[in-house]
Coordinates of N, CA and C in Angstrom, one line a residue:
M510 N 138.7 -44.3 35.6 CA 137.6 -44.8 34.8 C 137.7 -46.4 34.7
E511 N 136.5 -47.0 34.8 CA 136.5 -48.4 34.8 C 136.7 -48.9 33.3
V512 N 137.3 -50.1 33.2 CA 137.6 -50.7 31.9 C 137.2 -52.2 32.0
I513 N 136.7 -52.7 30.9 CA 136.4 -54.1 30.8 C 137.6 -54.8 30.1
I514 N 138.1 -55.8 30.8 CA 139.2 -56.6 30.2 C 138.6 -58.0 29.9
V515 N 138.6 -58.3 28.6 CA 138.1 -59.5 28.1 C 139.2 -60.4 27.6
H516 N 139.4 -61.6 28.2 CA 140.4 -62.5 27.8 C 140.2 -62.9 26.3
K517 N 141.2 -63.1 25.6 CA 141.2 -63.4 24.2 C 140.3 -64.7 23.9
S518 N 140.5 -65.7 24.8 CA 139.8 -66.9 24.6 C 138.2 -66.7 24.7
A519 N 137.8 -65.8 25.6 CA 136.4 -65.5 25.8 C 135.9 -64.7 24.6
F520 N 136.7 -63.8 24.1 CA 136.3 -63.0 22.9 C 136.2 -63.9 21.7
K521 N 137.2 -64.8 21.5 CA 137.1 -65.8 20.4 C 135.9 -66.7 20.5
K522 N 135.5 -67.1 21.7 CA 134.3 -67.9 21.8 C 133.1 -67.2 21.4
I523 N 132.8 -66.0 21.8 CA 131.6 -65.3 21.4 C 131.6 -65.0 19.9
K524 N 132.8 -64.6 19.4 CA 132.9 -64.4 17.9 C 132.5 -65.6 17.1
K525 N 133.1 -66.8 17.5 CA 132.8 -68.0 16.8 C 131.4 -68.4 16.9
V526 N 130.8 -68.4 18.1 CA 129.4 -68.8 18.3 C 128.4 -67.9 17.6
A527 N 128.6 -66.5 17.8 CA 127.8 -65.6 17.1 C 127.8 -65.6 15.6
K528 N 129.0 -65.8 15.1 CA 129.2 -65.9 13.6 C 128.5 -67.1 13.1
A529 N 128.7 -68.3 13.7 CA 128.1 -69.5 13.3 C 126.6 -69.5 13.4
K530 N 126.1 -69.0 14.5 CA 124.6 -68.8 14.7 C 124.0 -68.0 13.6
F531 N 124.7 -66.9 13.2 CA 124.1 -66.0 12.2 C 124.3 -66.6 10.8
E532 N 125.4 -67.2 10.5 CA 125.6 -67.7 9.2 C 124.7 -68.9 8.9
K533 N 124.5 -69.8 9.9 CA 123.7 -71.0 9.7 C 122.2 -70.7 9.8
E534 N 121.8 -69.9 10.8 CA 120.4 -69.8 11.1 C 119.9 -68.3 11.1
E535 N 120.8 -67.3 11.0 CA 120.4 -65.9 11.1 C 119.8 -65.7 12.5
K536 N 120.4 -66.1 13.5 CA 119.9 -66.0 14.9 C 120.9 -65.2 15.8
E537 N 120.3 -64.6 16.8 CA 121.1 -64.0 17.9 C 121.6 -65.1 18.8
V538 N 122.5 -64.8 19.7 CA 123.0 -65.7 20.7 C 123.1 -64.9 22.0
I539 N 122.9 -65.6 23.1 CA 123.1 -65.0 24.5 C 124.0 -65.8 25.3
G540 N 124.7 -65.2 26.2 CA 125.6 -65.9 27.1 C 125.8 -65.1 28.4
F541 N 126.5 -65.7 29.3 CA 126.8 -65.1 30.6 C 128.3 -64.9 30.8
L542 N 128.7 -63.7 31.4 CA 130.1 -63.3 31.5 C 130.6 -63.8 32.8
I543 N 131.7 -64.6 32.8 CA 132.3 -65.2 34.0 C 133.6 -64.6 34.2
G544 N 133.9 -64.1 35.4 CA 135.2 -63.5 35.7 C 135.3 -62.9 37.1
H545 N 135.9 -61.7 37.2 CA 136.1 -61.1 38.5 C 135.9 -59.6 38.4
F546 N 135.4 -59.0 39.5 CA 135.3 -57.6 39.6 C 136.6 -57.1 40.4
H547 N 137.3 -56.1 39.8 CA 138.4 -55.5 40.5 C 138.1 -54.1 40.7
D548 N 138.9 -53.4 41.5 CA 138.6 -52.0 41.8 C 138.3 -51.1 40.6
E549 N 139.1 -51.1 39.6 CA 138.9 -50.2 38.4 C 138.6 -51.0 37.1
S550 N 138.3 -52.3 37.3 CA 138.1 -53.1 36.0 C 137.2 -54.3 36.3
I551 N 136.7 -54.8 35.2 CA 136.0 -56.1 35.3 C 136.7 -57.0 34.3
E552 N 137.1 -58.1 34.8 CA 137.9 -59.1 34.0 C 137.0 -60.2 33.6
I553 N 136.8 -60.4 32.3 CA 135.9 -61.5 31.8 C 136.9 -62.6 31.3
K554 N 136.8 -63.8 32.0 CA 137.6 -64.9 31.6 C 137.0 -65.9 30.7
D555 N 135.6 -66.0 30.8 CA 134.9 -67.0 30.0 C 133.5 -66.5 29.7
I556 N 132.9 -67.1 28.7 CA 131.5 -66.8 28.4 C 130.8 -68.1 28.4
I557 N 129.7 -68.3 29.2 CA 128.9 -69.5 29.2 C 127.7 -69.3 28.3
I558 N 127.6 -70.2 27.4 CA 126.4 -70.2 26.4 C 125.4 -71.3 26.8
P559 N 124.3 -70.9 27.4 CA 123.3 -71.9 27.8 C 122.4 -72.3 26.6
E560 N 121.5 -73.3 26.8 CA 120.5 -73.6 25.8 C 119.6 -72.4 25.7
Q561 N 119.1 -72.1 24.5 CA 118.4 -70.9 24.3 C 117.4 -71.0 23.1
T562 N 116.5 -70.1 23.1 CA 115.6 -69.9 22.0 C 115.9 -68.6 21.3
A563 N 116.0 -68.6 20.0 CA 116.4 -67.3 19.3 C 115.8 -67.2 17.9
D564 N 115.8 -66.0 17.4 CA 115.5 -65.7 16.0 C 116.5 -64.5 15.7
R565 N 116.2 -63.8 14.6 CA 117.1 -62.8 14.1 C 117.2 -61.6 15.1
T566 N 116.1 -61.3 15.8 CA 116.0 -60.1 16.7 C 115.7 -60.4 18.1
F567 N 115.7 -61.7 18.5 CA 115.3 -62.0 19.9 C 116.0 -63.2 20.3
V568 N 116.4 -63.2 21.6 CA 117.0 -64.4 22.2 C 116.7 -64.5 23.7
E569 N 116.5 -65.7 24.2 CA 116.3 -65.9 25.6 C 116.7 -67.2 26.1
V570 N 117.1 -67.3 27.3 CA 117.5 -68.6 27.9 C 116.2 -69.4 28.1
E571 N 116.2 -70.7 27.7 CA 115.0 -71.5 27.8 C 114.6 -71.7 29.2
E572 N 115.5 -72.1 30.1 CA 115.2 -72.4 31.5 C 116.4 -72.0 32.3
E573 N 116.2 -71.6 33.5 CA 117.3 -71.3 34.4 C 118.2 -72.6 34.6
V574 N 117.5 -73.7 34.6 CA 118.3 -75.0 34.7 C 119.4 -75.1 33.7
S575 N 119.1 -74.6 32.4 CA 120.1 -74.7 31.4 C 121.4 -73.9 31.7
L576 N 121.2 -72.7 32.5 CA 122.3 -72.0 32.9 C 123.2 -72.8 33.9
V577 N 122.5 -73.4 34.9 CA 123.2 -74.2 35.9 C 123.9 -75.3 35.2
N578 N 123.3 -76.0 34.2 CA 123.9 -77.1 33.5 C 125.1 -76.6 32.7
A579 N 125.0 -75.4 32.1 CA 126.2 -74.9 31.4 C 127.3 -74.6 32.3
L580 N 127.0 -74.0 33.5 CA 128.1 -73.7 34.5 C 128.8 -75.0 34.9
I581 N 128.0 -76.1 35.2 CA 128.6 -77.3 35.6 C 129.5 -77.9 34.5
K582 N 129.0 -77.9 33.2 CA 129.9 -78.4 32.1 C 131.1 -77.6 32.0
S583 N 131.1 -76.3 32.3 CA 132.3 -75.4 32.1 C 133.3 -75.6 33.2
N584 N 133.0 -76.4 34.2 CA 133.9 -76.5 35.4 C 134.2 -75.2 36.1
R585 N 133.3 -74.3 36.1 CA 133.4 -73.0 36.8 C 132.9 -73.1 38.2
I586 N 132.1 -74.1 38.5 CA 131.5 -74.2 39.9 C 132.7 -74.5 40.8
G587 N 132.7 -73.8 41.9 CA 133.7 -74.0 42.9 C 134.9 -73.1 42.7
T588 N 135.0 -72.3 41.7 CA 136.0 -71.4 41.5 C 135.6 -70.1 42.2
N589 N 136.5 -69.1 42.3 CA 136.2 -67.8 42.9 C 135.7 -66.8 41.9
E590 N 135.4 -67.3 40.7 CA 134.8 -66.5 39.6 C 133.3 -66.3 39.8
V591 N 132.8 -65.2 39.3 CA 131.4 -64.8 39.5 C 130.8 -64.4 38.1
C592 N 129.5 -64.4 38.0 CA 128.9 -63.9 36.9 C 128.9 -62.3 36.9
C593 N 129.5 -61.7 35.9 CA 129.7 -60.3 35.8 C 128.7 -59.6 34.9
G594 N 127.7 -60.3 34.4 CA 126.7 -59.7 33.5 C 126.4 -60.7 32.4
W595 N 126.0 -60.1 31.3 CA 125.5 -60.9 30.2 C 126.0 -60.4 28.8
I596 N 125.9 -61.2 27.8 CA 126.4 -60.8 26.5 C 125.3 -61.3 25.5
H597 N 125.1 -60.6 24.4 CA 124.3 -61.1 23.3 C 124.7 -60.4 22.0
S598 N 124.3 -61.0 20.9 CA 124.6 -60.5 19.6 C 123.5 -59.8 19.0
H599 N 123.9 -58.8 18.2 CA 122.9 -58.1 17.3 C 123.4 -58.2 15.9
P600 N 123.3 -59.4 15.3 CA 123.9 -59.6 13.9 C 123.3 -58.6 12.9
G601 N 124.2 -57.7 12.4 CA 123.8 -56.8 11.3 C 123.2 -55.5 11.8
F602 N 122.9 -55.4 13.1 CA 122.2 -54.2 13.6 C 123.1 -53.2 14.3
K603 N 124.4 -53.5 14.4 CA 125.4 -52.8 15.2 C 125.1 -52.9 16.7
C604 N 125.9 -52.3 17.6 CA 125.8 -52.5 19.0 C 125.0 -51.4 19.7
F605 N 123.9 -51.7 20.3 CA 123.1 -50.8 21.1 C 122.3 -51.7 22.0
L606 N 121.6 -51.1 22.9 CA 120.6 -51.8 23.8 C 119.2 -51.5 23.4
S607 N 118.4 -52.5 23.0 CA 117.0 -52.3 22.7 C 116.2 -52.0 24.0
A608 N 115.0 -51.7 23.9 CA 114.1 -51.5 25.1 C 114.1 -52.7 25.9
T609 N 114.0 -53.9 25.3 CA 114.1 -55.2 26.1 C 115.4 -55.4 26.7
D610 N 116.5 -55.0 26.0 CA 117.9 -55.1 26.6 C 118.0 -54.2 27.8
I611 N 117.5 -53.0 27.7 CA 117.6 -52.1 28.8 C 116.9 -52.7 30.1
E612 N 115.7 -53.3 29.9 CA 115.0 -53.9 31.0 C 115.8 -55.0 31.6
T613 N 116.4 -55.8 30.7 CA 117.3 -57.0 31.1 C 118.5 -56.4 31.9
Q614 N 119.1 -55.4 31.4 CA 120.3 -54.8 32.1 C 119.9 -54.2 33.4
M615 N 118.8 -53.6 33.5 CA 118.3 -53.0 34.8 C 118.2 -54.2 35.8
Y616 N 117.7 -55.3 35.4 CA 117.6 -56.5 36.3 C 119.0 -56.9 36.8
W617 N 119.9 -57.0 35.8 CA 121.3 -57.4 36.2 C 121.9 -56.4 37.1
Q618 N 121.6 -55.1 36.9 CA 122.2 -54.1 37.8 C 121.5 -54.1 39.2
R619 N 120.3 -54.6 39.3 CA 119.7 -54.7 40.6 C 120.4 -55.8 41.4
V620 N 120.8 -56.9 40.7 CA 121.5 -58.0 41.3 C 122.9 -57.4 41.8
N621 N 123.6 -56.7 40.9 CA 124.9 -56.1 41.2 C 125.0 -54.9 40.3
P622 N 125.1 -53.7 40.9 CA 125.2 -52.5 40.2 C 126.4 -52.4 39.2
R623 N 127.4 -53.3 39.4 CA 128.6 -53.3 38.5 C 128.4 -54.2 37.3
N624 N 127.4 -55.0 37.3 CA 127.2 -56.0 36.2 C 127.0 -55.2 34.9
I625 N 127.5 -55.8 33.8 CA 127.5 -55.1 32.5 C 126.8 -55.9 31.4
A626 N 126.5 -55.2 30.4 CA 125.9 -55.9 29.2 C 126.9 -55.7 28.1
L627 N 127.3 -56.8 27.4 CA 128.2 -56.7 26.2 C 127.3 -57.0 25.0
V628 N 127.5 -56.3 24.0 CA 126.8 -56.6 22.7 C 127.9 -56.8 21.6
Y629 N 127.7 -57.8 20.8 CA 128.6 -58.1 19.7 C 127.8 -58.2 18.4
D630 N 128.3 -57.5 17.4 CA 127.7 -57.6 16.0 C 128.7 -58.4 15.2
P631 N 128.4 -59.6 14.8 CA 129.4 -60.4 14.0 C 129.4 -59.9 12.5
V632 N 128.4 -59.2 12.1 CA 128.4 -58.7 10.7 C 129.3 -57.5 10.6
H633 N 129.2 -56.5 11.4 CA 130.0 -55.3 11.4 C 131.3 -55.4 12.3
V634 N 131.4 -56.6 12.9 CA 132.6 -56.9 13.8 C 132.7 -55.7 14.8
E635 N 131.7 -55.5 15.6 CA 131.7 -54.4 16.6 C 131.4 -55.0 17.9
F636 N 131.9 -54.5 19.0 CA 131.9 -55.0 20.3 C 131.8 -53.9 21.3
K637 N 130.7 -53.8 22.1 CA 130.6 -52.7 23.1 C 130.1 -53.2 24.4
A638 N 130.4 -52.4 25.5 CA 130.0 -52.7 26.8 C 129.1 -51.6 27.3
F639 N 128.0 -51.9 28.0 CA 127.0 -51.0 28.4 C 126.6 -51.2 29.9
R640 N 126.2 -50.1 30.5 CA 125.6 -50.1 31.8 C 124.5 -49.0 31.7
I641 N 123.5 -49.1 32.5 CA 122.3 -48.2 32.4 C 122.4 -47.2 33.6
K642 N 122.2 -46.0 33.3 CA 122.2 -44.9 34.4 C 120.8 -44.3 34.3
K643 N 120.1 -44.4 35.5 CA 118.7 -43.9 35.5 C 118.8 -42.4 35.8
E644 N 118.1 -41.6 35.0 CA 118.0 -40.1 35.3 C 116.6 -39.7 35.3
E645 N 116.0 -39.5 36.4 CA 114.6 -39.2 36.6 C 113.7 -40.2 35.9
D646 N 113.1 -39.9 34.8 CA 112.2 -40.8 34.1 C 112.8 -41.4 32.9
S647 N 114.1 -41.2 32.6 CA 114.7 -41.7 31.4 C 116.0 -42.5 31.8
F648 N 116.5 -43.2 30.9 CA 117.7 -44.0 31.1 C 118.8 -43.6 30.1
Q649 N 120.0 -43.7 30.6 CA 121.2 -43.3 29.7 C 122.1 -44.5 29.6
E650 N 122.5 -44.9 28.4 CA 123.5 -45.9 28.2 C 124.9 -45.4 28.5
I651 N 125.7 -46.1 29.2 CA 127.0 -45.7 29.5 C 128.0 -46.6 28.8
D652 N 128.7 -46.1 27.8 CA 129.7 -46.9 27.1 C 130.9 -47.1 28.0
I653 N 131.4 -48.3 28.1 CA 132.6 -48.6 28.9 C 133.7 -49.1 28.0
P654 N 134.9 -48.6 28.1 CA 136.0 -49.1 27.3 C 136.3 -50.6 27.5
I655 N 136.6 -51.3 26.4 CA 136.9 -52.7 26.4 C 138.4 -52.9 25.9
K656 N 139.1 -53.8 26.6 CA 140.4 -54.2 26.2 C 140.4 -55.7 26.0
I657 N 141.0 -56.2 24.9 CA 141.2 -57.7 24.7 C 142.5 -58.0 25.3
H658 N 142.6 -59.1 26.2 CA 143.8 -59.4 26.9 C 144.2 -60.9 26.6
D659 N 145.5 -61.1 26.4 CA 146.0 -62.4 26.2 C 145.8 -63.2 27.5

């Protein structure tokens, strides 16, 4: 069974940013997962937070250029690390994929079927990984175990 290994520094980053965004402005936050795909795991080493527009129940990256700029600032360009999916917060709503999130995740899985969606709720301190499985005319969320790694 596949497992998501999140480096402690990446986990601390999303916790800090999501908590601050919610406490100051009651807003969601979005980011991109940087790491490696292994045979039975996905290793998340960093989370890139680009410029974004958000409110309590919605968040989007303002422009694709902001993602490229965030990657350049992170010094991740030129490494063998790849984008393994995306992460966003659901402050106070617990961890799930909304209809919009499902569409977004389907896009990510068209790019790479192993890409994942991580959802973090800074209010309930909950963290979950998801992938979408299409079954005829419906979709099923697949929970994937997460381990925090030093």
